[in-house]
Coordinates of C-alpha atoms in Angstrom, one line a residue:
Chain A
M1 CA -26.9 -1.1 -28.7
E2 CA -29.3 1.1 -30.6
G3 CA -27.8 4.1 -32.1
R4 CA -30.4 5.1 -34.8
Q5 CA -32.6 8.0 -34.5
H6 CA -36.3 7.9 -34.0
T7 CA -38.0 7.2 -37.3
G8 CA -39.6 10.3 -38.7
Q9 CA -38.4 12.5 -36.0
P10 CA -34.9 13.5 -36.8
G11 CA -32.5 14.7 -34.1
R12 CA -34.4 13.0 -31.2
A13 CA -31.4 10.9 -30.1
G14 CA -29.9 13.7 -28.0
G15 CA -33.3 14.3 -26.5
D16 CA -33.7 10.7 -25.7
L17 CA -30.4 10.7 -23.8
V18 CA -31.7 13.6 -21.8
T19 CA -35.2 12.3 -21.2
G20 CA -34.0 8.8 -20.4
R21 CA -35.5 6.9 -23.3
W22 CA -32.1 6.0 -24.7
W23 CA -31.1 4.5 -21.3
R24 CA -34.3 2.6 -21.0
R25 CA -33.8 1.1 -24.5
N26 CA -30.1 0.2 -24.0
W27 CA -29.8 -0.6 -20.3
W28 CA -29.2 -4.3 -21.0
G29 CA -26.3 -3.4 -23.3
L30 CA -24.7 -1.3 -20.6
V31 CA -25.2 -4.1 -18.0
A32 CA -23.6 -6.6 -20.4
L33 CA -20.7 -4.2 -21.0
V34 CA -19.5 -4.7 -17.4
P35 CA -18.7 -8.5 -17.7
A36 CA -17.5 -8.0 -21.2
L37 CA -14.9 -5.5 -20.1
A38 CA -14.0 -7.6 -17.2
L39 CA -13.4 -10.6 -19.5
A40 CA -11.5 -8.4 -22.0
F41 CA -9.0 -7.4 -19.2
Y42 CA -8.9 -10.7 -17.4
A43 CA -7.9 -12.8 -20.4
P44 CA -4.5 -11.0 -21.2
V45 CA -3.7 -10.7 -17.5
K46 CA -4.3 -14.4 -17.0
D47 CA -2.3 -15.3 -20.1
L48 CA 0.6 -13.2 -18.8
N49 CA 0.4 -14.8 -15.4
D50 CA 0.4 -18.3 -16.9
R51 CA 3.4 -17.5 -19.1
Y52 CA 5.3 -16.1 -16.1
G53 CA 4.3 -19.0 -13.9
A54 CA 5.3 -21.6 -16.4
G55 CA 8.9 -20.4 -16.2
K56 CA 9.1 -20.7 -12.4
P57 CA 9.3 -23.8 -10.2
R58 CA 5.8 -23.7 -8.7
Q59 CA 4.6 -27.3 -8.7
P60 CA 6.6 -29.5 -6.3
V61 CA 6.8 -33.2 -6.7
Y62 CA 7.1 -34.2 -3.0
S63 CA 9.1 -37.1 -1.7
T64 CA 8.6 -38.9 1.6
P65 CA 11.6 -38.4 3.9
G66 CA 14.5 -40.1 2.0
G67 CA 12.0 -41.6 -0.5
W68 CA 12.2 -41.9 -4.3
V69 CA 10.4 -39.6 -6.7
E70 CA 9.9 -39.7 -10.5
Y71 CA 10.8 -36.5 -12.2
G72 CA 12.1 -35.6 -15.6
G73 CA 12.4 -39.3 -16.7
A74 CA 14.6 -40.1 -13.7
R75 CA 14.2 -41.5 -10.2
M76 CA 15.9 -39.6 -7.4
R77 CA 16.1 -39.3 -3.7
L78 CA 17.9 -37.4 -1.0
V79 CA 20.2 -39.8 0.9
D80 CA 21.9 -37.5 3.3
L81 CA 21.9 -33.8 4.3
A82 CA 24.5 -32.8 6.8
R83 CA 27.1 -30.2 7.9
A84 CA 30.4 -30.5 6.1
D85 CA 33.0 -29.3 8.5
D86 CA 35.8 -31.3 7.0
V87 CA 36.0 -29.3 3.7
K88 CA 39.6 -28.2 3.0
D89 CA 41.2 -25.9 0.5
Y90 CA 43.8 -27.0 -2.0
G91 CA 46.5 -26.4 0.5
G92 CA 44.9 -28.9 2.9
K93 CA 43.7 -26.2 5.3
A94 CA 40.2 -26.3 6.7
V95 CA 37.9 -23.9 5.0
T96 CA 36.3 -21.4 7.4
L97 CA 33.9 -18.7 6.4
A98 CA 33.5 -15.3 8.2
G99 CA 30.3 -14.5 10.1
G100 CA 29.7 -18.1 11.1
A101 CA 28.5 -19.3 7.7
R102 CA 28.4 -23.1 7.4
I103 CA 29.0 -25.6 4.6
W104 CA 26.4 -28.2 4.0
R105 CA 26.6 -31.3 1.9
A106 CA 23.7 -33.0 0.2
T107 CA 24.1 -36.5 -1.2
L108 CA 21.5 -37.4 -3.8
E109 CA 20.9 -40.7 -5.5
F110 CA 19.7 -40.9 -9.1
A111 CA 18.6 -43.8 -11.4
V112 CA 18.2 -42.7 -15.0
P113 CA 18.9 -44.4 -18.3
D114 CA 21.1 -41.6 -19.5
P115 CA 22.5 -39.2 -16.8
D116 CA 23.2 -36.5 -19.4
T117 CA 19.4 -35.9 -19.7
I118 CA 19.4 -34.5 -16.2
G119 CA 22.9 -33.0 -16.3
G120 CA 21.5 -29.5 -16.6
C121 CA 19.5 -29.7 -13.4
E122 CA 19.5 -26.9 -10.9
L123 CA 19.8 -27.7 -7.2
L124 CA 18.6 -25.5 -4.5
L125 CA 18.8 -26.1 -0.7
E126 CA 15.6 -24.9 1.0
S127 CA 15.8 -23.6 4.6
S128 CA 13.1 -23.6 7.2
G129 CA 12.6 -19.9 6.7
G130 CA 11.8 -20.4 3.0
S131 CA 15.1 -19.1 1.6
T132 CA 17.0 -21.0 -1.0
F133 CA 20.7 -21.5 -1.6
S134 CA 22.4 -22.7 -4.8
N135 CA 24.9 -25.5 -5.0
G136 CA 28.6 -24.9 -5.9
P137 CA 28.6 -21.4 -4.4
N138 CA 31.4 -18.9 -5.2
E139 CA 32.4 -18.9 -1.6
L140 CA 33.8 -22.5 -2.1
G141 CA 35.8 -21.6 -5.2
H142 CA 39.0 -22.4 -3.3
A143 CA 37.7 -25.5 -1.6
D144 CA 38.9 -28.9 -2.6
V145 CA 35.5 -30.4 -3.3
I146 CA 33.7 -31.6 -6.4
D147 CA 30.1 -30.4 -6.8
Q148 CA 28.5 -33.1 -8.9
G149 CA 25.0 -31.7 -9.2
C150 CA 22.9 -34.4 -10.8
L151 CA 25.8 -36.3 -12.6
P152 CA 27.8 -39.3 -11.5
D153 CA 31.5 -39.1 -10.7
I154 CA 33.4 -38.1 -13.8
L155 CA 35.3 -41.3 -13.7
A156 CA 32.3 -43.6 -13.0
K157 CA 30.3 -45.2 -15.8
P158 CA 27.1 -46.4 -14.2
A159 CA 25.1 -48.9 -16.3
P160 CA 22.0 -47.4 -17.8
G161 CA 19.3 -47.2 -15.2
A162 CA 21.7 -48.1 -12.4
A163 CA 21.6 -45.9 -9.3
Y164 CA 24.5 -43.6 -8.6
R165 CA 25.2 -41.0 -5.9
A166 CA 26.2 -37.3 -6.3
D167 CA 27.4 -34.8 -3.7
S168 CA 26.6 -31.1 -3.7
Y169 CA 27.8 -28.4 -1.4
F170 CA 26.0 -25.3 -0.1
V171 CA 26.9 -22.3 2.1
L172 CA 24.3 -21.2 4.6
P173 CA 24.3 -18.7 7.4
A174 CA 24.8 -20.1 10.9
T175 CA 21.2 -19.7 11.9
A176 CA 19.6 -21.4 8.8
R177 CA 18.3 -24.9 9.1
P178 CA 18.0 -26.8 5.8
V179 CA 14.8 -28.8 5.3
A180 CA 14.8 -30.0 1.6
V181 CA 16.6 -30.1 -1.7
Q182 CA 14.9 -28.8 -4.8
V183 CA 15.8 -30.4 -8.2
T184 CA 14.6 -28.4 -11.2
L185 CA 14.9 -29.2 -14.9
A186 CA 14.2 -26.2 -17.1
T187 CA 12.4 -28.4 -19.6
K188 CA 10.0 -29.6 -16.8
L189 CA 9.0 -26.3 -15.4
P190 CA 6.9 -25.4 -13.5
R191 CA 7.3 -28.8 -11.9
Y192 CA 10.3 -29.6 -9.7
A193 CA 11.3 -32.3 -7.3
R194 CA 11.3 -31.5 -3.6
L195 CA 13.4 -34.1 -1.8
S196 CA 13.2 -34.4 2.0
P197 CA 16.1 -35.8 4.0
P198 CA 15.6 -39.2 5.7
Chain B
M1 CA -64.7 9.3 -42.7
S2 CA -68.4 10.5 -43.0
Q3 CA -69.8 13.9 -43.2
P4 CA -72.4 15.3 -40.7
G5 CA -75.9 14.4 -41.8
G6 CA -74.9 11.3 -43.6
W7 CA -74.1 13.0 -46.9
P8 CA -71.5 11.3 -49.1
P9 CA -68.2 13.1 -49.4
P10 CA -67.8 15.5 -52.3
P11 CA -65.8 14.6 -55.3
Q12 CA -62.1 15.2 -55.1
A13 CA -62.0 17.5 -58.1
W14 CA -64.7 18.7 -60.4
A15 CA -64.3 18.2 -64.1
P16 CA -66.7 19.2 -67.0
P17 CA -68.6 16.3 -68.6
Q18 CA -66.7 14.9 -71.6
P19 CA -68.5 14.1 -74.9
W20 CA -69.2 10.5 -75.5
P21 CA -66.6 9.1 -77.8
Q22 CA -67.8 8.4 -81.3
A23 CA -67.8 4.9 -82.5
V24 CA -64.7 4.3 -84.6
A25 CA -64.2 1.3 -86.7
P26 CA -61.3 -0.6 -85.3
Q27 CA -58.2 -0.4 -87.5
W28 CA -55.4 -2.9 -87.6
A29 CA -52.1 -1.7 -86.3
P30 CA -48.8 -3.6 -86.2
P31 CA -47.7 -4.7 -82.7
Q32 CA -45.4 -2.1 -81.1
W33 CA -42.4 -2.9 -78.9
A34 CA -42.9 -2.2 -75.2
P35 CA -40.1 -2.1 -72.7
P36 CA -40.1 -5.0 -70.2
V37 CA -41.8 -4.3 -67.0
A38 CA -39.7 -4.7 -63.9
P39 CA -41.2 -7.2 -61.5
Q40 CA -42.9 -5.7 -58.5
P41 CA -41.1 -6.3 -55.3
A42 CA -42.8 -8.3 -52.6
Y43 CA -42.4 -5.6 -50.1
E44 CA -43.8 -2.2 -50.0
Q45 CA -41.6 0.6 -51.2
R46 CA -41.8 3.8 -49.3
P47 CA -39.7 6.9 -49.8
I48 CA -36.8 7.2 -47.3
R49 CA -37.4 9.9 -44.9
S50 CA -34.7 12.4 -44.3
H51 CA -32.4 12.1 -41.3
R52 CA -31.6 15.8 -41.5
D53 CA -32.9 18.4 -39.2
P54 CA -35.5 20.2 -41.2
R55 CA -35.2 23.3 -39.0
P56 CA -33.6 26.3 -40.6
G57 CA -29.8 26.3 -40.1
G58 CA -29.9 22.8 -38.6
R59 CA -27.5 21.3 -41.2
L60 CA -24.9 24.0 -40.9
G61 CA -25.1 23.9 -37.1
H62 CA -24.6 20.1 -37.1
R63 CA -21.6 20.4 -39.3
L64 CA -20.1 23.1 -37.2
G65 CA -20.7 21.0 -34.1
V66 CA -18.9 18.0 -35.7
A67 CA -16.0 20.2 -36.7
V68 CA -15.7 21.7 -33.2
L69 CA -15.7 18.3 -31.7
L70 CA -13.0 17.1 -34.0
V71 CA -10.8 20.1 -33.2
V72 CA -11.4 19.5 -29.5
A73 CA -10.5 15.8 -29.8
L74 CA -7.3 16.5 -31.7
A75 CA -6.3 19.2 -29.3
A76 CA -6.9 16.9 -26.3
G77 CA -4.8 14.2 -28.0
A78 CA -2.0 16.6 -28.7
L79 CA -2.0 17.7 -25.1
L80 CA -2.0 14.2 -23.8
S81 CA 0.9 13.1 -26.1
R82 CA 2.8 16.3 -25.2
Y83 CA 2.6 15.9 -21.4
T84 CA 2.6 12.1 -21.2
P85 CA 6.1 10.8 -20.2
D86 CA 7.9 9.0 -23.0
V87 CA 9.0 5.4 -22.7
D88 CA 12.4 6.1 -21.3
S89 CA 10.9 8.2 -18.6
A90 CA 7.9 6.1 -17.9
Q91 CA 10.1 2.9 -17.6
R92 CA 13.0 4.4 -15.8
P93 CA 14.6 2.4 -13.0
F94 CA 13.5 2.7 -9.4
I95 CA 16.5 4.3 -7.7
R96 CA 17.1 4.0 -4.0
T97 CA 19.9 6.1 -2.6
G98 CA 22.1 6.1 0.5
H99 CA 25.4 7.3 1.6
I100 CA 28.7 5.6 2.4
G101 CA 28.4 3.3 5.4
Q102 CA 24.6 3.1 5.1
T103 CA 22.8 -0.1 4.0
V104 CA 20.6 0.4 0.9
T105 CA 18.0 -2.3 0.6
L106 CA 16.6 -3.4 -2.7
P107 CA 14.0 -6.1 -3.2
D108 CA 16.5 -8.9 -3.7
F109 CA 19.7 -7.7 -2.0
T110 CA 21.4 -5.1 0.1
I111 CA 24.3 -2.7 -0.6
R112 CA 26.6 -1.1 1.7
V113 CA 29.5 1.0 0.3
R114 CA 32.2 0.9 2.8
S115 CA 34.9 3.2 1.3
V116 CA 36.4 4.6 -1.9
R117 CA 40.0 5.1 -3.0
G118 CA 41.8 5.9 -6.2
A119 CA 45.0 5.2 -8.0
A120 CA 46.9 6.0 -11.1
V121 CA 48.0 2.4 -11.6
L122 CA 46.1 -0.8 -10.9
S123 CA 47.9 -4.1 -10.2
Q124 CA 46.3 -7.5 -10.6
S125 CA 47.9 -10.9 -11.0
G126 CA 51.3 -9.4 -11.4
A127 CA 50.3 -7.0 -14.2
N128 CA 50.2 -3.3 -13.9
H129 CA 47.4 -1.3 -15.6
D130 CA 47.9 2.5 -16.0
T131 CA 45.3 4.9 -17.3
G132 CA 44.9 8.2 -18.9
G133 CA 42.3 9.0 -16.3
V134 CA 42.2 7.7 -12.8
W135 CA 41.2 4.4 -11.2
I136 CA 38.4 4.5 -8.7
L137 CA 38.1 1.5 -6.3
V138 CA 34.9 1.1 -4.4
T139 CA 34.7 -1.3 -1.5
V140 CA 31.2 -2.7 -1.2
R141 CA 29.4 -5.3 0.9
L142 CA 26.6 -7.1 -0.9
A143 CA 24.1 -9.6 0.6
A144 CA 21.2 -11.5 -0.9
L145 CA 17.9 -11.5 0.9
H146 CA 15.8 -14.6 0.0
E147 CA 17.3 -16.5 -2.9
P148 CA 20.7 -16.6 -4.7
V149 CA 21.3 -13.3 -6.6
S150 CA 23.9 -12.0 -8.9
V151 CA 24.7 -8.3 -9.1
G152 CA 25.5 -7.9 -12.8
Y153 CA 25.4 -4.1 -13.1
M154 CA 28.0 -1.9 -11.3
A155 CA 28.7 1.6 -12.7
L156 CA 29.7 5.1 -11.9
R157 CA 27.6 8.0 -12.9
D158 CA 28.9 11.5 -13.2
A159 CA 27.2 14.9 -12.7
A160 CA 26.4 15.1 -16.5
G161 CA 24.7 11.7 -16.5
H162 CA 27.5 9.8 -18.2
T163 CA 27.9 6.2 -17.1
Y164 CA 31.2 4.4 -16.6
R165 CA 30.8 0.6 -16.2
A166 CA 33.2 -1.4 -14.1
S167 CA 36.4 -1.9 -16.0
G168 CA 36.8 -4.9 -18.2
R169 CA 40.6 -4.5 -18.1
V170 CA 40.9 -6.4 -14.8
N171 CA 39.1 -9.4 -13.4
Q172 CA 36.0 -8.2 -11.5
L173 CA 35.1 -11.2 -9.4
L174 CA 32.3 -9.5 -7.5
I175 CA 30.4 -8.9 -10.7
G176 CA 28.2 -12.0 -11.2
W177 CA 29.2 -13.4 -7.9
R178 CA 26.2 -15.6 -6.9
L179 CA 25.3 -14.2 -3.4
Q180 CA 23.7 -16.6 -1.0
P181 CA 21.0 -15.3 1.4
G182 CA 22.4 -14.1 4.7
V183 CA 26.0 -14.7 3.6
P184 CA 27.3 -11.2 2.8
V185 CA 30.3 -10.8 0.6
A186 CA 32.6 -7.7 0.4
G187 CA 35.1 -6.8 -2.2
E188 CA 36.5 -4.0 -4.4
V189 CA 35.2 -3.0 -7.8
A190 CA 37.5 -1.0 -10.1
F191 CA 36.3 1.8 -12.4
E192 CA 38.3 3.9 -14.9
V193 CA 37.1 7.5 -15.3
P194 CA 38.4 10.8 -16.6
V195 CA 40.1 13.0 -14.0
A196 CA 37.7 15.8 -14.8
V197 CA 34.6 13.9 -13.6
A198 CA 36.2 12.0 -10.7
A199 CA 35.2 14.5 -8.0
N200 CA 31.4 14.1 -8.6
L201 CA 30.5 10.5 -8.9
A202 CA 27.8 8.1 -7.6
V203 CA 28.1 4.3 -7.8
R204 CA 25.1 2.2 -8.9
F205 CA 24.3 -1.4 -8.4
A206 CA 21.6 -3.6 -10.0
R207 CA 20.8 -7.1 -11.0
P208 CA 20.7 -7.0 -14.8
T209 CA 24.0 -7.3 -16.7
Q210 CA 22.9 -4.9 -19.4
E211 CA 22.0 -1.2 -18.9
D212 CA 19.1 -1.7 -21.3
F213 CA 17.5 -4.1 -18.9
L214 CA 17.4 -1.6 -16.0
R215 CA 14.0 -0.5 -17.1
M216 CA 11.6 -0.5 -14.2
D217 CA 14.2 -2.4 -12.2
A218 CA 15.6 -1.6 -8.7
V219 CA 18.9 0.3 -8.7
G220 CA 20.9 1.2 -5.6
E221 CA 22.8 4.5 -5.8
V222 CA 25.4 5.8 -3.4
P223 CA 27.1 9.2 -4.0
L224 CA 30.9 9.0 -3.5
S225 CA 32.3 11.9 -1.6
I226 CA 35.5 12.5 -3.5
S227 CA 37.3 15.9 -3.4
D228 CA 39.4 17.4 -6.1
S229 CA 42.4 17.3 -3.9
Q230 CA 41.9 13.5 -3.5
V231 CA 41.7 13.0 -7.2
R232 CA 44.9 15.0 -7.8
G233 CA 46.6 13.0 -5.1
W234 CA 45.5 9.7 -6.6
K235 CA 46.6 10.8 -10.0
A236 CA 50.0 11.8 -8.8
D237 CA 50.7 8.6 -6.9
S238 CA 52.2 5.9 -9.1
T239 CA 52.1 3.2 -6.5
P240 CA 50.0 0.3 -7.9
A241 CA 46.8 -0.5 -6.1
S242 CA 45.5 -4.0 -6.0
P243 CA 41.7 -4.5 -5.8
A244 CA 40.6 -6.6 -2.9
A245 CA 39.1 -9.9 -3.9
P246 CA 35.6 -10.8 -2.7
A247 CA 35.3 -12.6 0.6
V248 CA 32.6 -13.6 3.0
T249 CA 32.2 -11.0 5.6
S250 CA 30.1 -10.3 8.6

């Protein structure tokens, strides 16, 4: 924008501001300032939003009911999702939870050349209301169950690429109805696998 | 420009006639050195006009105006920095308060302090833990709202603003317990505080594990109504108290 004074007539810039000549000369710059400022503020906000979003599971890889999906270099599917009323503690006594909370078991099947590559996965059970529940909850700390997550049985040695099954346990309130299991690998965020039961 | 009547313009300045120079025989003279002549620029050179106000007093007034503007700008900056909150104040946590028996709702979980008791000796896993102060045991019910949540910060705050984190001398299973939505869990948290401050305490809960991470985070606070006589009674009673382990509740 022009900031110089009128040639040969010193001190006229202030007068131009008052009379409107300065505005007439620089109106285009003022108009261009609006989108320039908008861009200047938009860029860092978008960058921050992208960085935040990249660390959250926001892009599901959907499966058909009981179907296989490719995620994180592995194939996986949800084989079964059902109530687990037969869970007992280490004394052989049935585990019951106050307030009508229920135990659910999800059985997943994986096929991966090296199971350790998905050993750090996070499993979440998604309910119809949109809430999520983590596997291996503290509430089942005294239950005689093994929560495998994404790994095969500790004594099993599946051949590379061979399918194996893994059980995980969840605690939900009595009113919650589970609809899917989410499998997330931190290295694959923001993508995650959303497995529907058969 | 022409004059009226078609007369030519007068000469610019009158000068007396000069005598005709007499013929002089040319005499030889050695060539004299002359300084090199600078090449003429391709553009026309004109004197730079002054940018200064030619009016009397204009220069002084302009300088005074600039000085006044500078002083005003500095004063405004000083005022702004003086009355603008500092980082600790601007990024302080958002505290929601309640009282014993009331549910305090934070964005990710709820808190309900059910009761408070005290003891001079704490017992856990067969070991007794005495103290130079007094043990404060807070029974609290926690529930996640939408996703699994861990409550990593539990502390008592006295009237002077001092903070006492949950004791590390005993296992505090409720700290870091991963709460599932809609599955409330209740348990006791043990704190060790000086006797002098035990009668004026509030308990705080938040998600972060470090106090530094409480900036701009949600914190639930519940004042504990403890009397001096209660503190004296707890301190005098040597019966060990065992903190209740977390359990699913209704």
